Amino acid sequence: MSGSAPASWSRPAEDQLYQPEMAEIVATRSLTDSDRLFEIQLPGGKELGQTAGQFVQVSLFGFGEAPISVCSSPVRTDSFELCVRKVGGLTAALHSLREGDKVGIRGPYGNGFPLDCMEKMDCLVVAGGIGLAPLRSVIQTILARRDVYGRMIVLYGTRSPNDILFADEIAEWQEDPASQILVTVDHPTEGWEGNVGVVTTLFPKVEIDPANTVVVALVGPPVMYRSVLSDLTEIGVPDQQIFFSLERRMECGVGKCGHCQIDDRCVCVDGPVFSATDLKHMHESI
Ligand SMILES: Cc1cc2nc3c(=O)[nH]c(=O)nc-3n(C[C@H](O)[C@H](O)[C@H](O)COP(=O)(O)OP(=O)(O)OC[C@H]3O[C@@H](n4cnc5c(N)ncnc54)[C@H](O)[C@@H]3O)c2cc1C
Ligand code: FES
């Protein structure tokens, strides 16, 4: 499925490619010391029209522009959510914004996760750190259309218990009888009773039916992708049923500048989601 933008994506006219719309922050709350959630509305309540796994280019005058994944379900159309980790100038400036402030939005861009391939299949969601944000849109979509998908298994690894994103929602997801949600941390704090170790240490704790499972993953540095892929291959999940979302430095977001290029592919338009089959033919992709 990867390699092309979804049917719903229509490229803006050439002279409007870089023109953001000024959107309003209608709600915001802190998730951890370094992560903040923003609910955003386009002018006139216009729909963003994204699919799960797509991103927008967010801009702020004087600070620049960055790709941020939409982390809310496409089922919800009056507004959308972004989870922003504070790592540099732009993201720190975004963290200082509050309800009523405006940000520039371009997009949605990219291809998104293969929700059609996941229908009737078990869905294994593997998330590392901030990777849970884009995957939350997949999880919310599965839970909103529960009869369409098989079992949902979410494996989520993060640095410490204080870094767990969407902790309140994880507790709700765990109530779904057809889902299994496991969390692991690298550095436990006092009172942590869950798993300790990287996200792949959770694989032996769940039952995976390899032929009937589609995997979607966003797991941080390349070494984690290689480790997840190697474990899934050992379990017997075929490459064409494994989908990774990649993060690369981006500028234009629309396939023009080449900043995100891997071989002849642009991560911004041909990805960010690629099947493991595709990645094996893309030099140094993971
Ligand atoms: C498709 C896509 C989706 C993304 N979704 C999210 C999201 O949902 N939430 C979120 O918080 N961030 C997301 N990011 C990352 C985000 O775009 C960067 O963190 C942002 O550009 C940082 O801007 P800054 O000016 O604050 O920091 P900068 O000063 O630009 O960078 C700070 C540090 O982060 C590193 N960095 C910046 N961008 C990247 C990148 N793309 N990959 C690896 N390292 C990088 C820099 O090398 C530097 O060390 C996404 C990136 C991509 C490509
Ligand atoms: S960011 Fe410009 S080509 Fe992808």
CSV table of C-alpha atoms and ligand atoms in Angstrom, one decimal:
chain,number,residue,atom,x,y,z
A,1,MET,CA,0.0,0.0,0.0
A,2,SER,CA,2.8,2.4,0.7
A,3,GLY,CA,4.5,4.5,-2.0
A,4,SER,CA,1.6,6.7,-2.8
A,5,ALA,CA,-0.5,9.4,-1.1
A,6,PRO,CA,-4.1,8.3,-0.1
A,7,ALA,CA,-6.9,9.0,-2.5
A,8,SER,CA,-8.3,11.7,-0.2
A,9,TRP,CA,-5.1,13.8,-0.5
A,10,SER,CA,-5.3,16.5,-3.1
A,11,ARG,CA,-2.3,18.6,-3.9
A,12,PRO,CA,-3.0,22.3,-3.5
A,13,ALA,CA,-2.4,24.6,-6.5
A,14,GLU,CA,1.3,25.2,-7.1
A,15,ASP,CA,1.1,28.9,-6.0
A,16,GLN,CA,-0.5,27.9,-2.7
A,17,LEU,CA,1.8,25.0,-1.8
A,18,TYR,CA,3.6,26.8,1.0
A,19,GLN,CA,0.7,28.9,2.2
A,20,PRO,CA,-0.4,28.0,5.8
A,21,GLU,CA,-3.9,28.6,7.1
A,22,MET,CA,-4.1,30.4,10.5
A,23,ALA,CA,-5.7,27.9,12.8
A,24,GLU,CA,-6.8,28.4,16.4
A,25,ILE,CA,-5.7,26.5,19.5
A,26,VAL,CA,-9.0,25.7,21.2
A,27,ALA,CA,-7.6,23.6,24.1
A,28,THR,CA,-4.2,22.6,25.3
A,29,ARG,CA,-2.9,20.5,28.2
A,30,SER,CA,0.4,19.2,29.5
A,31,LEU,CA,0.9,15.4,29.1
A,32,THR,CA,4.4,15.2,30.6
A,33,ASP,CA,7.2,17.7,31.5
A,34,SER,CA,8.2,17.8,27.8
A,35,ASP,CA,5.0,16.9,25.9
A,36,ARG,CA,2.0,19.1,25.3
A,37,LEU,CA,-1.3,18.3,23.6
A,38,PHE,CA,-3.0,20.9,21.4
A,39,GLU,CA,-6.6,20.8,20.1
A,40,ILE,CA,-6.7,22.9,16.9
A,41,GLN,CA,-9.5,24.2,14.7
A,42,LEU,CA,-9.1,25.4,11.1
A,43,PRO,CA,-10.8,28.7,10.1
A,44,GLY,CA,-14.6,28.3,10.0
A,45,GLY,CA,-14.4,24.8,11.5
A,46,LYS,CA,-13.2,23.4,8.2
A,47,GLU,CA,-12.3,19.7,8.2
A,48,LEU,CA,-8.6,18.8,8.0
A,49,GLY,CA,-9.6,15.6,6.2
A,50,GLN,CA,-6.6,13.6,7.4
A,51,THR,CA,-6.2,9.8,7.5
A,52,ALA,CA,-4.4,8.2,10.5
A,53,GLY,CA,-0.6,8.6,10.3
A,54,GLN,CA,-0.6,11.8,8.2
A,55,PHE,CA,1.2,14.9,9.4
A,56,VAL,CA,0.8,18.7,9.1
A,57,GLN,CA,3.4,21.4,8.8
A,58,VAL,CA,3.0,23.7,11.8
A,59,SER,CA,4.4,27.2,11.7
A,60,LEU,CA,4.9,30.1,14.0
A,61,PHE,CA,6.2,33.5,12.9
A,62,GLY,CA,9.8,34.0,13.9
A,63,PHE,CA,10.4,30.4,14.8
A,64,GLY,CA,9.9,28.4,11.6
A,65,GLU,CA,7.9,25.3,10.6
A,66,ALA,CA,8.0,21.6,11.5
A,67,PRO,CA,6.2,18.4,10.6
A,68,ILE,CA,3.9,17.2,13.4
A,69,SER,CA,1.7,14.1,13.2
A,70,VAL,CA,-2.0,14.4,13.7
A,71,CYS,CA,-2.6,12.3,16.9
A,72,SER,CA,-6.4,12.3,17.0
A,73,SER,CA,-8.8,10.0,15.1
A,74,PRO,CA,-10.0,11.0,11.6
A,75,VAL,CA,-13.4,9.9,12.8
A,76,ARG,CA,-13.5,13.3,14.7
A,77,THR,CA,-13.8,16.1,12.1
A,78,ASP,CA,-14.5,19.4,13.9
A,79,SER,CA,-11.0,19.7,15.3
A,80,PHE,CA,-7.8,17.7,15.4
A,81,GLU,CA,-5.0,17.2,18.0
A,82,LEU,CA,-1.2,17.5,17.9
A,83,CYS,CA,1.2,16.2,20.6
A,84,VAL,CA,4.3,18.3,20.6
A,85,ARG,CA,7.6,17.3,22.4
A,86,LYS,CA,9.8,20.2,23.3
A,87,VAL,CA,13.2,19.7,21.7
A,88,GLY,CA,14.2,23.0,20.2
A,89,GLY,CA,13.2,26.6,19.3
A,90,LEU,CA,9.9,26.0,17.5
A,91,THR,CA,8.6,23.3,19.7
A,92,ALA,CA,9.5,25.4,22.9
A,93,ALA,CA,7.7,28.4,21.4
A,94,LEU,CA,4.6,26.1,20.7
A,95,HIS,CA,4.7,25.0,24.3
A,96,SER,CA,4.2,28.6,25.4
A,97,LEU,CA,1.0,29.0,23.4
A,98,ARG,CA,-2.5,28.8,25.1
A,99,GLU,CA,-6.2,28.7,24.1
A,100,GLY,CA,-7.1,31.4,21.6
A,101,ASP,CA,-3.5,31.6,20.1
A,102,LYS,CA,-3.0,31.0,16.4
A,103,VAL,CA,-0.6,28.7,14.5
A,104,GLY,CA,0.0,28.2,10.8
A,105,ILE,CA,-1.1,24.8,9.4
A,106,ARG,CA,-0.3,23.2,6.0
A,107,GLY,CA,-1.5,19.8,5.1
A,108,PRO,CA,-2.4,17.0,5.8
A,109,TYR,CA,0.6,15.4,4.1
A,110,GLY,CA,2.0,11.9,3.7
A,111,ASN,CA,0.3,8.6,3.0
A,112,GLY,CA,-0.8,7.4,6.5
A,113,PHE,CA,-1.2,3.9,7.9
A,114,PRO,CA,-2.8,1.1,5.9
A,115,LEU,CA,-6.1,0.9,7.8
A,116,ASP,CA,-7.8,-0.9,4.8
A,117,CYS,CA,-5.1,-3.7,5.0
A,118,MET,CA,-5.8,-4.0,8.7
A,119,GLU,CA,-9.6,-4.7,8.4
A,120,LYS,CA,-10.5,-8.2,9.7
A,121,MET,CA,-6.9,-8.7,10.9
A,122,ASP,CA,-5.3,-8.6,14.3
A,123,CYS,CA,-3.5,-5.2,14.7
A,124,LEU,CA,-0.2,-5.0,16.5
A,125,VAL,CA,0.7,-1.4,17.4
A,126,VAL,CA,4.4,-1.0,18.5
A,127,ALA,CA,5.2,2.5,19.8
A,128,GLY,CA,8.4,4.0,21.2
A,129,GLY,CA,8.3,7.3,23.0
A,130,ILE,CA,6.6,10.1,21.1
A,131,GLY,CA,5.7,7.4,18.5
A,132,LEU,CA,2.6,6.7,20.5
A,133,ALA,CA,1.2,10.1,19.3
A,134,PRO,CA,0.6,9.3,15.6
A,135,LEU,CA,-0.3,5.7,16.6
A,136,ARG,CA,-3.0,7.0,18.9
A,137,SER,CA,-4.9,8.0,15.8
A,138,VAL,CA,-4.8,4.3,14.7
A,139,ILE,CA,-5.8,3.1,18.1
A,140,GLN,CA,-8.7,5.5,18.3
A,141,THR,CA,-9.9,4.5,14.8
A,142,ILE,CA,-9.8,0.8,15.7
A,143,LEU,CA,-11.7,1.4,18.9
A,144,ALA,CA,-14.3,3.6,17.1
A,145,ARG,CA,-14.9,0.8,14.5
A,146,ARG,CA,-14.4,-2.2,16.8
A,147,ASP,CA,-16.3,-4.7,14.6
A,148,VAL,CA,-14.1,-4.0,11.6
A,149,TYR,CA,-10.8,-5.1,13.1
A,150,GLY,CA,-9.6,-8.2,15.0
A,151,ARG,CA,-7.7,-8.2,18.3
A,152,MET,CA,-5.7,-5.0,19.0
A,153,ILE,CA,-2.3,-5.4,20.8
A,154,VAL,CA,-0.5,-2.2,21.8
A,155,LEU,CA,3.2,-2.5,23.0
A,156,TYR,CA,4.5,0.9,24.2
A,157,GLY,CA,8.0,1.6,25.5
A,158,THR,CA,9.1,4.9,27.0
A,159,ARG,CA,12.0,6.2,29.1
A,160,SER,CA,10.4,6.3,32.6
A,161,PRO,CA,6.9,6.2,34.2
A,162,ASN,CA,6.9,10.0,34.2
A,163,ASP,CA,7.2,10.0,30.4
A,164,ILE,CA,4.1,7.9,29.7
A,165,LEU,CA,1.9,9.7,27.2
A,166,PHE,CA,-1.9,9.5,27.4
A,167,ALA,CA,-1.8,7.6,30.7
A,168,ASP,CA,-5.5,8.2,31.3
A,169,GLU,CA,-6.5,7.0,27.8
A,170,ILE,CA,-4.2,3.9,28.2
A,171,ALA,CA,-6.3,2.9,31.2
A,172,GLU,CA,-9.5,3.2,29.0
A,173,TRP,CA,-8.0,1.3,26.1
A,174,GLN,CA,-7.2,-1.5,28.6
A,175,GLU,CA,-10.9,-1.9,29.2
A,176,ASP,CA,-11.6,-3.1,25.7
A,177,PRO,CA,-12.0,-6.9,26.0
A,178,ALA,CA,-10.5,-7.5,22.5
A,179,SER,CA,-7.4,-5.5,23.2
A,180,GLN,CA,-4.2,-6.0,25.2
A,181,ILE,CA,-2.1,-2.9,26.1
A,182,LEU,CA,1.3,-3.4,27.6
A,183,VAL,CA,3.7,-0.6,28.7
A,184,THR,CA,7.4,-0.9,29.5
A,185,VAL,CA,9.9,1.7,30.7
A,186,ASP,CA,13.7,1.9,30.4
A,187,HIS,CA,14.2,3.5,33.9
A,188,PRO,CA,11.7,2.5,36.5
A,189,THR,CA,10.9,4.9,39.4
A,190,GLU,CA,9.8,3.8,42.9
A,191,GLY,CA,6.4,2.1,42.8
A,192,TRP,CA,6.6,1.0,39.1
A,193,GLU,CA,5.3,-2.6,38.9
A,194,GLY,CA,5.3,-3.0,35.2
A,195,ASN,CA,7.8,-4.3,32.7
A,196,VAL,CA,11.3,-2.9,32.5
A,197,GLY,CA,13.3,-2.9,29.2
A,198,VAL,CA,13.0,-1.8,25.6
A,199,VAL,CA,9.7,-2.3,23.7
A,200,THR,CA,10.9,-5.6,22.1
A,201,THR,CA,11.0,-7.2,25.6
A,202,LEU,CA,7.2,-7.2,25.5
A,203,PHE,CA,6.9,-9.5,22.4
A,204,PRO,CA,7.2,-12.7,24.4
A,205,LYS,CA,4.4,-11.5,26.7
A,206,VAL,CA,1.7,-11.5,23.9
A,207,GLU,CA,0.3,-14.1,21.6
A,208,ILE,CA,0.7,-13.1,18.0
A,209,ASP,CA,-0.9,-15.0,15.1
A,210,PRO,CA,1.7,-14.1,12.4
A,211,ALA,CA,-0.4,-14.9,9.3
A,212,ASN,CA,-3.4,-12.9,10.6
A,213,THR,CA,-1.6,-9.9,12.0
A,214,VAL,CA,-0.8,-6.4,10.5
A,215,VAL,CA,1.9,-4.5,12.4
A,216,VAL,CA,2.2,-0.7,12.5
A,217,ALA,CA,5.2,0.8,14.3
A,218,LEU,CA,6.9,4.0,15.1
A,219,VAL,CA,9.8,3.3,17.5
A,220,GLY,CA,12.4,6.0,17.6
A,221,PRO,CA,16.0,5.6,16.5
A,222,PRO,CA,17.0,3.3,13.6
A,223,VAL,CA,18.5,0.6,15.9
A,224,MET,CA,15.0,0.1,17.4
A,225,TYR,CA,13.4,-0.4,14.0
A,226,ARG,CA,16.0,-3.0,13.1
A,227,SER,CA,15.4,-4.8,16.4
A,228,VAL,CA,11.6,-4.7,16.0
A,229,LEU,CA,11.9,-6.0,12.4
A,230,SER,CA,14.2,-8.8,13.4
A,231,ASP,CA,11.9,-10.0,16.2
A,232,LEU,CA,8.8,-9.8,14.0
A,233,THR,CA,10.6,-11.8,11.3
A,234,GLU,CA,11.5,-14.4,13.9
A,235,ILE,CA,7.9,-14.6,15.0
A,236,GLY,CA,6.9,-15.2,11.4
A,237,VAL,CA,5.1,-12.0,10.4
A,238,PRO,CA,5.6,-11.5,6.6
A,239,ASP,CA,7.4,-8.2,5.6
A,240,GLN,CA,4.4,-7.1,3.6
A,241,GLN,CA,2.2,-7.1,6.8
A,242,ILE,CA,4.7,-4.8,8.7
A,243,PHE,CA,4.5,-1.0,8.3
A,244,PHE,CA,6.9,1.5,9.8
A,245,SER,CA,6.4,5.2,10.0
A,246,LEU,CA,9.8,7.0,9.5
A,247,GLU,CA,10.9,10.4,10.8
A,248,ARG,CA,13.3,12.4,8.6
A,249,ARG,CA,14.3,16.1,8.6
A,250,MET,CA,11.8,17.9,6.4
A,251,GLU,CA,11.5,21.3,4.9
A,252,CYS,CA,8.7,21.6,2.2
A,253,GLY,CA,6.6,18.5,3.1
A,254,VAL,CA,5.4,18.2,-0.5
A,255,GLY,CA,8.2,16.5,-2.4
A,256,LYS,CA,9.9,19.6,-3.7
A,257,CYS,CA,13.1,20.2,-1.7
A,258,GLY,CA,14.7,16.7,-1.4
A,259,HIS,CA,15.5,17.1,2.4
A,260,CYS,CA,13.7,13.9,3.3
A,261,GLN,CA,14.9,11.8,0.3
A,262,ILE,CA,16.0,8.2,0.6
A,263,ASP,CA,17.1,6.9,-2.8
A,264,ASP,CA,14.4,7.9,-5.2
A,265,ARG,CA,11.7,8.2,-2.5
A,266,CYS,CA,10.6,11.3,-0.6
A,267,VAL,CA,9.5,10.4,3.0
A,268,CYS,CA,7.1,13.4,3.0
A,269,VAL,CA,5.0,12.2,0.0
A,270,ASP,CA,5.9,8.5,-0.6
A,271,GLY,CA,5.8,7.9,3.2
A,272,PRO,CA,6.2,8.5,6.1
A,273,VAL,CA,4.7,5.0,6.3
A,274,PHE,CA,6.5,2.2,4.4
A,275,SER,CA,6.2,-1.5,4.4
A,276,ALA,CA,9.1,-3.6,5.6
A,277,THR,CA,9.3,-4.9,2.0
A,278,ASP,CA,9.8,-1.4,0.7
A,279,LEU,CA,12.4,-0.5,3.4
A,280,LYS,CA,14.6,-3.5,2.5
A,281,HIS,CA,15.1,-1.8,-0.9
A,282,MET,CA,15.7,1.7,0.5
A,283,HIS,CA,19.4,2.3,1.3
A,284,GLU,CA,20.0,3.1,5.0
A,285,SER,CA,16.3,3.8,5.6
A,286,ILE,CA,16.5,2.1,9.0
B,1,LIG,C1,6.7,13.0,9.6
B,1,LIG,C2,7.1,13.6,11.0
B,1,LIG,C3,6.2,13.6,12.0
B,1,LIG,C4,6.5,14.2,13.2
B,1,LIG,N1,5.6,14.2,14.2
B,1,LIG,C5,5.9,14.7,15.4
B,1,LIG,C6,5.0,14.8,16.5
B,1,LIG,O1,3.8,14.3,16.4
B,1,LIG,N2,5.3,15.4,17.6
B,1,LIG,C7,6.6,15.9,17.8
B,1,LIG,O2,6.9,16.5,18.9
B,1,LIG,N3,7.5,15.9,16.9
B,1,LIG,C8,7.2,15.3,15.7
B,1,LIG,N4,8.2,15.3,14.7
B,1,LIG,C9,9.5,15.8,14.9
B,1,LIG,C10,9.5,17.3,14.8
B,1,LIG,O3,9.2,17.7,13.5
B,1,LIG,C11,10.8,17.9,15.3
B,1,LIG,O4,11.1,17.6,16.6
B,1,LIG,C12,10.8,19.5,15.1
B,1,LIG,O5,11.2,19.8,13.8
B,1,LIG,C13,11.7,20.1,16.1
B,1,LIG,O6,11.7,21.5,15.8
B,1,LIG,P1,12.5,22.6,16.8
B,1,LIG,O7,12.7,23.8,16.0
B,1,LIG,O8,11.7,22.6,18.0
B,1,LIG,O9,13.8,21.8,17.1
B,1,LIG,P2,15.2,21.9,16.2
B,1,LIG,O10,16.0,22.9,16.8
B,1,LIG,O11,14.9,21.9,14.7
B,1,LIG,O12,15.7,20.4,16.6
B,1,LIG,C14,16.0,20.0,17.9
B,1,LIG,C15,16.7,18.7,17.9
B,1,LIG,O13,15.8,17.7,17.3
B,1,LIG,C16,16.4,17.1,16.2
B,1,LIG,N5,15.4,16.9,15.2
B,1,LIG,C17,14.6,17.8,14.6
B,1,LIG,N6,13.8,17.2,13.7
B,1,LIG,C18,14.0,15.9,13.7
B,1,LIG,C19,13.5,14.8,13.0
B,1,LIG,N7,12.6,14.9,12.0
B,1,LIG,N8,14.1,13.6,13.2
B,1,LIG,C20,15.0,13.5,14.1
B,1,LIG,N9,15.6,14.5,14.8
B,1,LIG,C21,15.1,15.7,14.6
B,1,LIG,C22,17.5,18.0,15.7
B,1,LIG,O14,18.6,17.4,15.1
B,1,LIG,C23,17.9,18.6,17.1
B,1,LIG,O15,18.9,17.8,17.7
B,1,LIG,C24,7.8,14.7,13.4
B,1,LIG,C25,8.8,14.6,12.4
B,1,LIG,C26,8.4,14.1,11.2
B,1,LIG,C27,9.4,14.0,10.1
B,2,FES,S1,10.5,17.7,2.8
B,2,FES,FE1,10.9,18.5,0.9
B,2,FES,S2,11.0,16.8,-0.4
B,2,FES,FE2,10.3,16.0,1.5
